[in-house]
Structures are given as structure tokens and as C-alpha cells.
Coordinates of C-alpha atoms in Angstrom, one line a residue:
Chain A
M1 CA -98.8 118.4 82.2
I2 CA -102.1 117.2 80.7
Q3 CA -104.4 120.1 79.7
T4 CA -107.9 119.9 78.3
I5 CA -108.2 122.4 75.4
A6 CA -111.8 121.7 74.7
S7 CA -114.7 120.0 76.3
V8 CA -118.3 119.2 75.5
G9 CA -120.9 117.6 77.6
L10 CA -122.3 114.4 76.1
P11 CA -125.9 113.4 76.8
I12 CA -125.3 110.9 79.5
D13 CA -122.7 111.3 82.1
E14 CA -119.7 111.8 79.9
T15 CA -117.5 114.7 78.8
L16 CA -115.8 114.8 75.4
M17 CA -112.3 116.2 76.1
I18 CA -109.5 117.2 73.7
N19 CA -106.5 116.7 75.8
K20 CA -102.8 117.7 75.2
N21 CA -99.8 116.9 77.2
R22 CA -97.3 119.8 77.5
L23 CA -93.7 119.0 78.1
I24 CA -91.5 121.8 79.3
P25 CA -87.7 122.0 80.2
Q26 CA -86.9 120.8 83.7
S27 CA -85.6 124.2 84.6
G28 CA -88.9 125.8 83.8
L29 CA -89.8 128.5 81.3
N30 CA -88.3 131.9 80.8
G31 CA -90.9 132.9 78.2
N32 CA -88.6 132.7 75.2
E33 CA -88.8 129.1 74.4
K34 CA -89.9 127.8 71.0
R35 CA -92.9 125.5 70.8
I36 CA -93.6 122.5 68.6
S37 CA -97.1 120.9 68.5
I38 CA -97.6 117.4 67.4
V39 CA -101.2 116.7 66.5
T40 CA -103.0 113.6 65.2
G41 CA -106.2 111.6 65.4
T42 CA -108.3 114.0 63.3
H43 CA -109.6 110.9 61.4
G44 CA -110.5 108.2 63.9
D45 CA -109.2 105.3 61.6
E46 CA -105.7 106.8 61.4
L47 CA -103.6 105.5 64.2
E48 CA -99.9 105.8 63.0
G49 CA -99.6 109.1 64.9
Q50 CA -100.5 107.3 68.2
Y51 CA -97.2 105.5 68.3
V52 CA -95.3 108.7 67.3
C53 CA -97.0 110.6 70.2
F54 CA -95.9 107.9 72.6
E55 CA -92.3 107.3 71.3
L56 CA -91.6 111.0 71.1
Q57 CA -92.5 111.6 74.7
R58 CA -90.7 108.4 75.8
R59 CA -87.5 109.5 74.3
I60 CA -87.8 113.0 75.7
K61 CA -88.4 111.6 79.2
E62 CA -85.4 109.4 78.7
N63 CA -83.2 112.4 78.3
Y64 CA -85.3 115.2 79.8
S65 CA -82.4 117.6 80.4
S66 CA -82.0 118.0 76.6
L67 CA -85.4 119.5 76.3
K68 CA -85.0 123.3 75.9
G69 CA -88.4 124.3 74.6
I70 CA -92.1 123.3 74.7
V71 CA -93.5 120.2 73.2
D72 CA -97.3 120.0 73.0
V73 CA -98.7 116.6 72.0
Y74 CA -102.3 116.2 71.0
P75 CA -102.8 112.5 70.3
A76 CA -106.6 112.7 69.6
L77 CA -108.3 115.6 68.0
N78 CA -111.3 113.2 67.4
P79 CA -111.2 111.0 70.4
L80 CA -114.8 109.7 69.9
G81 CA -113.8 108.7 66.3
I82 CA -110.7 106.8 67.5
D83 CA -112.5 105.0 70.3
S84 CA -115.4 104.0 68.0
I85 CA -113.2 103.1 64.9
T86 CA -115.0 105.9 63.0
R87 CA -113.1 108.0 60.5
G88 CA -115.4 111.1 60.8
I89 CA -117.0 112.5 63.9
P90 CA -119.5 110.1 65.3
A91 CA -123.1 111.3 65.3
F92 CA -122.4 113.9 62.7
D93 CA -120.7 111.8 60.1
L94 CA -118.5 114.7 59.3
D95 CA -114.9 114.7 58.1
M96 CA -113.3 116.8 60.8
N97 CA -110.7 118.0 58.5
R98 CA -113.2 119.9 56.4
I99 CA -114.6 122.1 59.1
F100 CA -111.6 124.3 60.1
P101 CA -111.2 127.0 61.3
G102 CA -114.6 126.2 63.0
S103 CA -116.8 128.5 64.8
E104 CA -117.3 129.2 68.5
N105 CA -121.0 129.6 67.9
G106 CA -121.3 126.6 65.6
S107 CA -122.2 122.9 66.1
M108 CA -120.2 120.7 68.4
P109 CA -117.5 119.8 65.7
E110 CA -117.1 123.4 64.6
Y111 CA -116.9 124.5 68.3
I112 CA -114.2 122.1 68.9
A113 CA -112.4 123.0 65.7
S114 CA -112.3 126.6 66.8
K115 CA -110.9 125.7 70.2
I116 CA -108.2 123.5 68.5
I117 CA -107.1 126.3 66.2
G118 CA -107.0 128.8 69.1
D119 CA -104.8 126.5 71.1
L120 CA -102.3 125.6 68.2
S121 CA -102.1 129.1 67.0
G122 CA -98.7 130.7 67.9
S123 CA -96.7 127.3 67.8
D124 CA -93.5 127.7 65.9
V125 CA -94.2 124.5 64.0
V126 CA -97.1 122.2 64.0
I127 CA -96.9 118.6 62.7
D128 CA -100.3 117.2 61.7
I129 CA -99.8 113.4 61.4
H130 CA -102.2 111.5 59.1
A131 CA -102.2 107.7 58.1
S132 CA -103.9 107.6 54.7
N133 CA -107.0 105.5 55.2
I134 CA -107.8 101.8 55.3
F135 CA -107.6 101.6 51.6
L136 CA -104.0 103.0 50.7
K137 CA -100.6 102.5 52.1
E138 CA -98.2 105.6 51.9
I139 CA -94.5 105.9 52.4
P140 CA -93.6 108.6 55.0
Q141 CA -94.1 112.0 53.2
V142 CA -95.0 115.6 53.7
R143 CA -97.7 117.2 51.7
I144 CA -97.5 120.9 51.1
N145 CA -99.9 123.3 49.5
E146 CA -98.0 125.3 46.9
L147 CA -99.1 128.5 48.6
S148 CA -96.9 127.6 51.6
R149 CA -94.0 125.9 50.0
D150 CA -91.4 128.7 50.8
V151 CA -92.1 128.6 54.5
L152 CA -92.7 124.7 54.8
V153 CA -90.2 123.0 52.6
P154 CA -87.2 123.9 54.7
Y155 CA -88.9 122.4 57.9
A156 CA -90.1 119.4 55.9
K157 CA -86.6 118.6 54.7
L158 CA -85.6 118.1 58.3
I159 CA -88.2 115.6 59.5
N160 CA -86.6 112.5 57.9
V161 CA -89.4 111.6 55.5
D162 CA -88.8 110.0 52.1
Y163 CA -90.9 112.3 50.0
I164 CA -92.3 115.8 49.8
W165 CA -95.3 116.4 47.6
I166 CA -96.0 119.9 46.7
H167 CA -99.6 119.9 45.5
S168 CA -101.7 122.5 43.8
S169 CA -104.1 124.6 45.8
A170 CA -107.8 123.6 45.9
T171 CA -110.6 125.7 47.4
V172 CA -112.1 122.6 49.1
L173 CA -108.8 122.1 51.0
E174 CA -109.1 125.5 52.7
S175 CA -111.2 123.9 55.3
T176 CA -108.3 121.7 56.6
L177 CA -106.5 122.2 59.8
A178 CA -103.2 122.8 58.0
Y179 CA -104.5 125.3 55.7
S180 CA -106.3 127.2 58.4
L181 CA -103.1 127.3 60.6
N182 CA -100.8 128.2 57.7
S183 CA -103.1 131.0 56.6
I184 CA -102.8 132.6 60.2
G185 CA -99.0 132.3 60.2
T186 CA -98.5 129.1 62.2
P187 CA -96.4 126.9 60.0
T188 CA -98.0 123.4 59.8
L189 CA -96.7 120.3 58.0
V190 CA -99.0 117.5 57.0
V191 CA -97.3 114.1 57.3
E192 CA -99.0 111.2 55.6
M193 CA -97.6 107.6 56.3
G194 CA -98.6 104.0 56.7
V195 CA -102.1 102.8 56.4
G196 CA -105.3 103.2 58.4
M197 CA -106.2 101.1 61.4
R198 CA -102.6 99.9 61.7
I199 CA -99.4 101.0 63.1
T200 CA -96.1 100.7 61.2
K201 CA -93.5 101.0 63.8
N202 CA -90.5 101.6 61.6
Y203 CA -92.3 104.5 59.9
G204 CA -93.1 106.0 63.3
D205 CA -89.5 105.6 64.5
Q206 CA -88.3 107.3 61.3
L207 CA -90.6 110.2 61.8
V208 CA -89.7 110.6 65.5
D209 CA -86.1 110.7 64.5
G210 CA -86.9 113.5 62.2
I211 CA -89.0 115.4 64.7
F212 CA -86.0 115.5 67.1
T213 CA -83.9 116.9 64.2
L214 CA -86.4 119.6 63.6
M215 CA -86.6 120.4 67.3
K216 CA -82.9 120.7 67.5
E217 CA -83.0 123.2 64.6
L218 CA -85.6 125.1 66.5
G219 CA -83.7 125.1 69.6
I220 CA -86.1 122.9 71.4
W221 CA -83.8 119.8 71.8
S222 CA -80.0 119.7 72.6
G223 CA -79.6 115.9 72.5
E224 CA -78.3 113.7 69.7
T225 CA -80.3 113.6 66.5
V226 CA -80.0 111.8 63.2
T227 CA -79.0 113.3 59.9
P228 CA -82.3 113.3 58.1
K229 CA -82.9 111.5 54.8
T230 CA -82.7 113.7 51.7
P231 CA -86.4 113.5 50.5
I232 CA -87.5 113.5 46.9
I233 CA -89.4 116.7 46.3
S234 CA -92.0 116.7 43.6
E235 CA -95.0 118.5 42.2
D236 CA -98.3 117.4 40.9
G237 CA -97.2 116.9 37.2
E238 CA -94.7 114.3 38.3
V239 CA -97.2 112.1 40.0
S240 CA -99.2 109.5 38.0
F241 CA -102.4 108.1 39.3
I242 CA -103.6 104.5 38.6
N243 CA -107.3 103.8 39.1
A244 CA -109.2 100.5 38.8
G245 CA -111.1 100.2 35.6
S246 CA -113.3 97.4 37.0
S247 CA -114.4 96.0 40.3
G248 CA -113.2 92.9 42.0
V249 CA -110.3 91.8 44.2
F250 CA -107.0 93.6 43.7
L251 CA -103.8 91.6 44.1
P252 CA -100.6 93.6 43.7
S253 CA -97.6 92.4 41.7
V254 CA -95.2 95.2 43.0
E255 CA -93.9 96.2 46.3
H256 CA -94.5 99.5 47.9
W257 CA -91.7 102.1 47.5
K258 CA -90.0 100.1 44.8
N259 CA -89.2 101.2 41.3
V260 CA -91.2 100.2 38.3
K261 CA -90.9 100.6 34.6
K262 CA -93.4 101.7 32.0
G263 CA -95.4 98.6 31.2
D264 CA -94.7 96.6 34.3
C265 CA -97.6 94.8 35.8
I266 CA -98.8 96.6 39.0
G267 CA -101.4 94.0 39.8
K268 CA -104.5 92.2 38.8
I269 CA -108.2 92.6 39.5
L270 CA -109.7 89.2 40.1
N271 CA -113.2 88.0 39.9
P272 CA -113.9 85.4 42.6
L273 CA -117.2 84.3 41.2
T274 CA -116.0 83.5 37.6
G275 CA -112.4 82.7 38.2
E276 CA -111.3 85.1 35.6
V277 CA -109.0 88.2 35.7
N278 CA -111.2 91.3 35.2
E279 CA -108.2 93.6 34.6
T280 CA -104.4 93.6 34.5
I281 CA -103.0 96.9 35.4
F282 CA -99.8 98.2 33.9
S283 CA -97.6 101.2 34.8
Q284 CA -97.9 104.1 32.5
T285 CA -94.6 105.5 33.4
D286 CA -91.1 104.7 34.9
G287 CA -91.1 105.6 38.5
I288 CA -91.5 104.6 42.0
V289 CA -94.6 103.4 43.8
F290 CA -95.2 105.8 46.8
T291 CA -98.9 104.9 47.3
L292 CA -100.2 101.4 47.0
R293 CA -103.6 99.8 47.3
E294 CA -103.9 97.9 50.7
Y295 CA -107.5 97.1 50.9
P296 CA -108.2 94.4 48.3
I297 CA -111.8 94.9 47.3
V298 CA -112.0 97.7 44.6
S299 CA -114.7 99.3 42.5
E300 CA -114.3 101.0 39.3
G301 CA -112.4 104.1 40.0
S302 CA -110.7 102.9 43.2
L303 CA -107.2 104.3 43.5
I304 CA -104.7 101.5 43.0
A305 CA -101.4 103.3 43.1
R306 CA -99.6 106.6 42.7
I307 CA -96.2 106.6 41.0
L308 CA -93.7 109.2 41.1
A309 CA -92.2 109.6 37.7
Chain B
M1 CA -141.6 110.0 29.1
E2 CA -138.1 108.8 28.2
E3 CA -136.1 106.7 30.7
K4 CA -132.3 107.3 30.2
L5 CA -129.4 105.5 31.8
L6 CA -127.1 108.3 32.9
F7 CA -124.5 106.3 34.5
E8 CA -123.8 102.6 35.4
L9 CA -121.3 101.2 37.8
D10 CA -120.4 97.6 37.5
S11 CA -119.8 95.5 40.6
V12 CA -118.6 92.0 41.3
Y13 CA -120.6 91.6 44.5
R14 CA -123.8 93.5 43.8
D15 CA -126.1 94.2 41.0
N16 CA -124.8 97.2 38.9
M17 CA -125.8 100.6 40.2
R18 CA -127.8 102.5 37.6
I19 CA -128.4 106.2 37.7
K20 CA -131.5 107.0 35.8
G21 CA -133.0 110.2 34.4
F22 CA -136.7 110.6 33.4
S23 CA -137.3 113.1 30.6
F24 CA -140.4 114.8 29.6
G25 CA -141.1 117.2 26.7
K26 CA -138.8 118.0 23.8
G27 CA -136.5 120.8 22.8
E28 CA -134.3 123.1 24.9
K29 CA -133.0 121.7 28.3
S30 CA -135.2 123.7 30.6
V31 CA -135.0 122.3 34.0
C32 CA -133.2 119.4 35.7
I33 CA -134.4 118.1 39.2
V34 CA -132.1 116.0 41.2
G35 CA -133.2 114.1 44.3
A36 CA -131.1 112.0 46.7
T37 CA -127.4 112.2 46.6
R38 CA -127.2 110.5 50.0
G39 CA -128.5 107.1 51.0
N40 CA -130.9 108.4 53.7
E41 CA -132.6 111.1 51.6
V42 CA -135.8 109.0 51.3
Q43 CA -138.1 112.1 51.3
Q44 CA -136.1 113.5 48.3
V45 CA -136.7 110.3 46.3
Y46 CA -140.3 110.3 47.2
I47 CA -140.8 114.0 46.0
C48 CA -139.0 113.1 42.7
S49 CA -141.1 110.0 42.2
Q50 CA -144.3 112.1 42.6
L51 CA -143.0 114.8 40.2
I52 CA -142.4 112.0 37.6
K53 CA -145.9 110.9 38.1
I54 CA -147.3 114.3 37.5
F55 CA -144.9 115.2 34.5
R56 CA -146.1 112.0 32.9
Y57 CA -149.6 113.1 33.1
L58 CA -148.8 116.6 32.0
E59 CA -146.9 115.3 29.0
K60 CA -149.8 113.2 27.9
Q61 CA -152.0 116.2 28.2
G62 CA -149.8 118.3 26.2
K63 CA -149.1 120.7 29.0
I64 CA -145.4 120.8 28.8
K65 CA -144.6 123.8 26.7
E66 CA -143.3 123.5 23.2
N67 CA -139.5 123.3 22.9
K68 CA -139.1 122.8 26.7
S69 CA -137.9 119.7 28.4
I70 CA -137.6 118.5 32.0
M71 CA -135.4 115.8 33.4
V72 CA -135.8 114.2 36.9
V73 CA -133.0 112.1 38.5
P74 CA -134.6 110.7 41.6
T75 CA -131.3 109.3 43.1
V76 CA -127.6 109.2 42.3
N77 CA -126.9 106.9 45.1
S78 CA -129.2 103.9 45.2
Y79 CA -126.3 101.7 46.4
S80 CA -126.2 103.6 49.8
M81 CA -130.0 103.7 50.2
N82 CA -130.3 100.0 49.6
I83 CA -127.9 99.3 52.6
A84 CA -129.3 102.1 54.8
K85 CA -126.1 104.2 54.8
R86 CA -126.0 108.0 54.3
F87 CA -122.6 108.2 52.4
W88 CA -121.0 106.0 49.7
S89 CA -121.3 102.4 50.5
T90 CA -117.5 101.6 50.5
D91 CA -115.4 104.6 51.4
N92 CA -118.0 106.7 53.1
T93 CA -117.4 109.7 50.8
D94 CA -120.2 112.1 50.0
I95 CA -121.2 112.2 46.3
N96 CA -122.5 115.8 47.0
R97 CA -118.8 116.9 47.8
M98 CA -117.5 115.5 44.5
F99 CA -118.8 117.8 41.8
P100 CA -118.0 118.5 39.0
G101 CA -116.5 115.1 39.2
Y102 CA -113.6 113.5 37.4
N103 CA -114.2 110.5 35.0
L104 CA -110.8 109.0 35.6
G105 CA -110.8 109.6 39.4
E106 CA -112.0 107.7 42.3
T107 CA -115.4 105.9 42.3
T108 CA -117.5 108.7 43.7
Q109 CA -115.7 111.2 41.5
R110 CA -116.7 109.1 38.5
I111 CA -120.3 108.9 39.6
A112 CA -120.4 112.8 40.1
A113 CA -118.8 113.2 36.7
G114 CA -121.3 110.8 35.1
V115 CA -124.1 112.7 36.6
F116 CA -122.8 116.1 36.0
E117 CA -122.2 115.7 32.2
N118 CA -125.8 114.9 31.8
V119 CA -127.2 117.7 34.0
N120 CA -124.9 120.6 33.5
D121 CA -126.5 122.3 30.5
Y122 CA -130.0 122.9 31.8
E123 CA -131.3 126.4 32.3
Y124 CA -132.6 125.7 35.8
G125 CA -131.3 123.2 38.3
I126 CA -133.3 122.2 41.3
Q127 CA -131.9 119.9 43.9
F128 CA -133.7 118.4 46.9
T129 CA -131.1 117.9 49.7
S130 CA -130.5 117.7 53.4
F131 CA -128.8 119.3 56.2
Y132 CA -125.9 117.6 58.0
M133 CA -127.5 118.0 61.5
Q134 CA -130.7 116.2 62.5
G135 CA -133.6 118.7 62.6
S136 CA -136.5 120.4 60.8
F137 CA -136.7 123.6 58.8
I138 CA -139.4 125.8 57.5
P139 CA -139.6 124.7 53.9
H140 CA -137.3 127.1 52.0
V141 CA -135.2 127.7 49.0
R142 CA -131.5 127.8 50.0
M143 CA -128.9 129.5 48.0
M144 CA -125.1 130.2 48.4
K145 CA -123.7 133.6 47.7
T146 CA -121.6 132.8 44.6
G147 CA -122.2 136.0 42.5
F148 CA -124.4 133.9 40.2
E149 CA -127.4 133.4 42.6
N150 CA -130.7 134.9 41.6
V151 CA -132.8 135.7 44.7
E152 CA -135.8 137.2 42.8
L153 CA -136.1 134.0 40.7
A154 CA -136.0 131.8 43.8
K155 CA -139.1 133.6 45.0
D156 CA -141.0 132.0 42.1
F157 CA -141.1 128.8 44.1
G158 CA -143.5 130.5 46.5
L159 CA -142.0 128.9 49.5
P160 CA -142.1 131.0 52.7
Y161 CA -138.4 131.8 52.7
V162 CA -135.5 132.3 50.4
F163 CA -132.4 131.8 52.5
R164 CA -128.9 132.8 51.3
R165 CA -125.7 132.2 53.1
E166 CA -122.0 132.7 52.4
A167 CA -120.3 129.9 50.5
R168 CA -117.6 128.0 52.4
P169 CA -114.7 126.3 50.9
Y170 CA -116.2 122.8 51.3
D171 CA -119.3 124.0 49.3
T172 CA -117.4 124.4 46.3
T173 CA -117.7 120.7 45.3
T174 CA -121.5 120.5 45.7
L175 CA -123.8 120.0 42.8
N176 CA -125.5 123.3 43.5
Y177 CA -122.3 125.3 43.4
N178 CA -121.0 123.7 40.2
W179 CA -124.4 124.1 38.6
Q180 CA -124.0 127.9 39.1
L181 CA -120.5 127.9 37.8
W182 CA -121.8 126.2 34.6
E183 CA -124.4 129.0 34.4
T184 CA -127.4 126.9 35.4
K185 CA -129.7 128.9 37.7
A186 CA -129.5 126.5 40.7
F187 CA -131.7 126.2 43.8
S188 CA -131.7 123.8 46.7
L189 CA -135.1 123.0 48.3
Y190 CA -135.3 122.0 51.9
T191 CA -138.4 120.3 53.3
N192 CA -139.2 119.0 56.9
A193 CA -138.0 115.5 56.4
T194 CA -135.0 113.5 55.1
D195 CA -135.0 109.8 56.3
T196 CA -138.8 109.6 56.7
I197 CA -141.6 110.6 54.4
D198 CA -143.6 113.6 55.3
V199 CA -146.3 113.7 52.8
A200 CA -147.6 117.2 53.7
S201 CA -144.2 118.8 53.4
A202 CA -143.5 116.8 50.2
R203 CA -146.7 118.2 48.8
E204 CA -145.5 121.7 49.5
A205 CA -142.3 121.1 47.7
I206 CA -144.0 119.5 44.7
N207 CA -146.3 122.5 44.5
A208 CA -143.4 124.9 44.8
V209 CA -141.7 123.2 41.8
L210 CA -144.8 123.1 39.7
S211 CA -145.6 126.7 40.6
F212 CA -141.9 127.7 39.6
L213 CA -142.3 125.8 36.2
N214 CA -145.6 127.4 35.5
K215 CA -144.3 130.9 36.3
N216 CA -141.3 130.4 34.1
E217 CA -143.4 129.0 31.3
I218 CA -142.1 125.5 31.2
I219 CA -145.4 123.8 32.0
E220 CA -149.0 124.9 32.0
Y221 CA -150.4 124.1 35.4
R222 CA -152.9 125.8 37.7
C223 CA -152.0 125.6 41.3
H224 CA -151.6 127.6 44.3
Q225 CA -149.0 130.3 43.7
G226 CA -147.6 129.9 47.1
Y227 CA -146.4 132.8 49.4
V228 CA -144.7 136.1 48.9
S229 CA -141.3 134.7 49.8
Q230 CA -139.3 136.6 52.4
F231 CA -135.6 136.8 51.8
I232 CA -133.2 136.2 54.7
E233 CA -129.5 136.2 54.9
G234 CA -128.0 133.4 57.0
H235 CA -125.9 135.7 59.2
T236 CA -129.1 137.5 60.5
L237 CA -130.5 134.4 62.0
V238 CA -130.2 133.9 65.9
N239 CA -128.7 130.7 67.2
V240 CA -129.8 129.3 70.3
K241 CA -127.8 126.8 72.2
S242 CA -127.6 125.3 75.6
N243 CA -124.5 125.1 77.7
V244 CA -125.5 121.6 79.1
S245 CA -126.1 118.2 77.7
G246 CA -128.9 115.9 78.3
I247 CA -132.4 114.9 77.2
F248 CA -133.9 117.5 74.9
I249 CA -137.6 118.3 75.5
R250 CA -138.6 120.7 72.8
Y251 CA -141.7 123.0 73.2
K252 CA -141.6 124.9 70.0
D253 CA -142.0 123.8 66.3
V254 CA -140.8 125.3 63.1
N255 CA -142.8 128.3 62.1
S256 CA -143.7 129.1 65.7
R257 CA -143.8 132.8 66.6
V258 CA -142.0 133.3 69.8
K259 CA -141.4 136.3 72.1
K260 CA -138.1 137.2 73.9
G261 CA -138.2 135.0 77.1
D262 CA -140.5 132.3 75.8
I263 CA -139.4 128.9 76.8
L264 CA -138.2 126.9 73.8
A265 CA -137.0 123.8 75.5
E266 CA -135.9 122.1 78.6
I267 CA -132.8 120.0 79.1
I268 CA -133.3 117.1 81.5
D269 CA -130.8 115.2 83.5
P270 CA -130.9 111.8 82.1
Y271 CA -130.4 110.1 85.6
T272 CA -132.6 112.2 87.8
G273 CA -135.2 113.7 85.5
M274 CA -134.6 117.1 86.9
P275 CA -134.4 120.0 84.5
V276 CA -130.7 121.3 84.3
D277 CA -131.4 124.1 81.8
T278 CA -134.4 126.1 80.5
V279 CA -133.8 127.3 76.9
K280 CA -135.4 130.7 76.4
S281 CA -135.8 132.6 73.2
P282 CA -133.3 135.6 73.2
V283 CA -135.5 137.5 70.7
N284 CA -138.9 138.0 69.3
G285 CA -139.0 135.9 66.1
I286 CA -140.1 133.0 64.1
V287 CA -138.5 129.5 64.6
F288 CA -136.7 128.7 61.3
F289 CA -134.9 125.5 62.4
H290 CA -135.0 123.2 65.4
A291 CA -132.9 120.2 66.4
D292 CA -134.9 117.1 66.8
Q293 CA -132.6 114.6 68.4
P294 CA -133.8 113.3 71.7
V295 CA -130.5 113.8 73.5
I296 CA -128.1 116.6 72.9
Y297 CA -124.5 117.6 73.5
S298 CA -123.6 120.7 75.3
Q299 CA -123.1 123.7 72.9
A300 CA -125.4 122.1 70.3
P301 CA -127.3 124.5 68.2
L302 CA -130.9 123.8 69.2
Y303 CA -132.8 126.6 67.4
R304 CA -132.3 129.1 64.7
I305 CA -134.7 132.1 64.9
I306 CA -135.6 134.7 62.3
P307 CA -135.8 137.9 64.4
T308 CA -138.8 140.1 64.1
D309 CA -140.0 143.3 65.5
D310 CA -143.3 141.8 66.7
L311 CA -144.9 144.0 69.3
Y312 CA -147.8 141.7 70.2

């Protein structure tokens, strides 16, 4: 059942609608069902979650009798952004994931944010799917604020990701959807995977497998599920960041999600005008490359890779 | 005047980006003035350029007080201004959400760090900035409630209002917030314009800065002392919205005195031309902010009004 959870009139003959699709058991609801919410599309250039929303529902509909709880699917929290290939909210140039929990009396983005929080509140688990950005490729991972680790890590272990990154708390992140929901007692996992403006089908399939495993654990699904991968779990201190020291064109020498040794060449930054190599980048540690630069043009400071020691 | 290169970013495809500071006077670091952090903040660059012209003259006249120095940084984001973009030219990040910066981090973190290490040890910090929504304000000094803010000192600018609001999580990475953490007495000045030059409003801001510096014995300068500033808290303002979208016909400007029931605006159906909403003031008061986009969304904040007890 498709429901509109927030709507705003646009100037000329158009209504902005935030829609969700609610799937419930064929036998109806008795009021005791658990509820999982899948949300994505906060950033208009992150599309990996679109396939997950589709594939999750396709599989449920294929075996509808196994559905024992409520599945709410929100494919587009920022539909204008997705439609116009804009990361932020068009017309406001705002990062939607910095305005939560929003305000009923605020501007359009804040108003919508408050409606989204209101609708998601009370879910037994929320999975907020992101897809990095157009610059970086990520392996399927869950990112957890250290303040929520005790509640969230057990859920994160079930959703079949390769990696769980427990990061330190930062005040600026208190404006995110996940922080806002976790702070009101709605457990929310942030998934990062793939790359912006693309869909990586195998990552999507992997995550959907995991969502079914979590749903089974919650009593929402009674069908067959996979045994989830055992993810690597790490904290900030074990992650090494590599940033460009010069501008130019980055060509990687390593593959994503492969091991490297200290001193291995990660890639080169080329100068197409002079034909020279501006910089050769080496790993500072033994580890595995879980983030790798996808967009070739770099400036001084551009993130090239993150390596888990 | 001494021109200093505060930060330089190399580029393969463009000329390097140079962030420059212009210093006047010698001695203790008294005041730092920062203009545009976004590429559309043209008014802010204009104001800084006019201040540089004036400080240059005052320095020649010996009117910058002994052991006082001033630095003006007209823009920290010329790359975006040169391509008519508000945020950072490649990844669309906001430099004014990157402070105090990180010199080993991403590009805009490095820019913020390069700027901040040059501006963080002044006694006073003044930033000309802009609001995320299109619209006009009564010129005012804006402060966040951080525990370090000084409302009485802000009144030395002589602008009509000193406005204070609660700090939100995303404010903690602004220049103003970090200045305060580093014990610089920081103020943000808002004028009527951002991506156009409003000379009258710029003059008011320039006068406010000169008046502030004169009152705090950094320069010797006779000028209009400005207003007795009224202090307002953000939460006391009354927001006026419309429940419908359409063409926004505005009837009241900033600084207008309005009575409860006065018509502030009409919303027109873009197809038929018929009014679909008449926006009325819910209180007696003074218009502090109005939106100025020609078409509006439903629920859009159109006015912010300072309530008054006006009986006439």
C-alpha cells in the first residue's frame, strides 16, 4: 500500500511527495507485528538503495506467505534530488542529512525532515542506505556511532555486510537521520556501499540477503535466509586515510577490497599537460582497501583511499 | 598595507587558488574581517574591498592606533565565485562547514585549516556571511548562543538589531563558532544582499565595522555611531508561512511596521492569476526577514516578524 508521508506544493502544478510502500502479511495485522523500515535516497546522487528497494519487495512478493511483519520501503527521501541528479535538495542546495530532526515550522526541507522522523519513529529497525558519493567506491559496510554500538552492532552483524566501522561521535553528525532516530530509541543502521550515480547489483543482492536474515531474526520473515558473512569490525584508530598531495588525474594500481602491504603503490596522480607523474602514492600500512577513489580528477586533499589496518 | 598569501591551492586545470589577507597597522592582532566563504557572496567581497580601501587611507593618515593591527580576507573561495557556484567547485562542500579544518584532510578541510591558522588568534573576528534561504534581512549582528558570545559588545556595531539564536549541531563547524571556541570575540554581519551589490546596505555595514573599531579603540575615525541596538532572541520571532504554493507577490519590505491583520503578501495561481491565499500578519510588529523568490513552495517561511506592543 503506497502512502504519502509528507507533501509540499511546488509553485507550478506539482506536489512534492515523500512516498513509502507498506507491505503487510497476507493474513492482515494483529497489532503485535514487528516493523522494519528501509530508507534511501537522502542524497540524490546515491542510487544503490534503489535496487535494494526493488529487489527486497520483489523477493517478498515472490514468497508473500513468509511475510509475518511490516516492511516499510521509502525509496526516495529526496525525490527532487534523485530526479534532477542533485546530491542536496534542489533550490536550497542543502545536504538533507544535516537537517534532522527538522521542524514542523521550518523551511520546506526542515518540514519534510520532521515528517520523515515522525513516520519512521517506532520502527523496530531502520536501515538507512547510502552509496558514498560520485568520488569514492565503498564495500558494503555499516557505520555506527560509538554512542549506539551496544544496540546496533548485533543488528549490523546480521545484514551480511563485509565491514562494520564504529566511528567516534562528532557534534556535526547529530543532524543526521540516523543520529536523530537512534537518539529517540529507534535503532537505525547506516549502510554505505558502492559508488554514487551507479548501481552495483551484486552489492545490492548481498544486502538484500542480509535484510532478510535480520527480518527473520525480528520475526518479520519466515522464509529461507542466508547465513550472513562475518564482518570485520573496527574502530577509528584502525583506519588509515590516504589523501592526494597534488592535483591531477588519479590512476589506481590496486583493486578495491584487496590487501596491500606497507609501501605498496596505491596509484599515481598524472599530469596530462606535462606528461609527468605529479605524485606516486604508497600505502602507509598493511591492510585492506575498503574505500577507493572512483572519480579520476583530484585536487590536493582529495580522498584517495581508506585502508583498514 | 601588507598583502599576505594565507593559503594556495595548486591545480592542474586552473590557475592556482590564492587566499589573500590584507593587513594594516602593527602590533597585537586586534581584528580579523572575513568576507565570502561561498562563491555567490559578492556583496561580502565588495564590503571587504571597500574596507581595505578605507584602512589603507587610515593607515597612511596614522589613524590605526598604536600596537593594533587589522587583517581583511575578502574571500576564501575565489574558485567558486569565478565559476558562479555557491559551494566548492568540485564536490559542492561548504567551506563554512569545515572549520577549524584539517590540514591533512579533504580539500575544503585543508582550505579551512589554512585560513583558520591565520585568523584564529585575533581579539575580534567579524564575518560577512549569508543565509541559506533567498531573502532580505534588516541589517543585524547575528550570534549563536555558545556561552562565549558577548551581546553587549555586539551593540557597538550600532546596527538596528543584535540577534541571537541557539547553536545547532551543524553550526559547530562554522568559522564563527570556532572563532568563539578559540576565544576570539566573533560576530556575523548580515546585510540586505548576497549575490548582488547593494551599495546602501554595504555602506551601512562598513559604517558599522568602522564604528565598532572606533569604539573599541582600534582606529581613530569619526562616523555616525549608529543605533541603540535592540537585542532579540531567535525564538521570539513570529514565522509567517503560506499553506499553498504559487507566485509570491510581496507587499511589505524589511523594517516595515505591520499591524495584526495587515496583508503581507498574496499567493497567485500561476495558471489563472487568481489569488489563492492572502498572507496576513498574525501580530503587530516589524518585518525582520522576508523571502524574495518569485515563486514559493507551500509551507515556505515568507516572513519573520519581531513582535511589538504597538498600539497605533
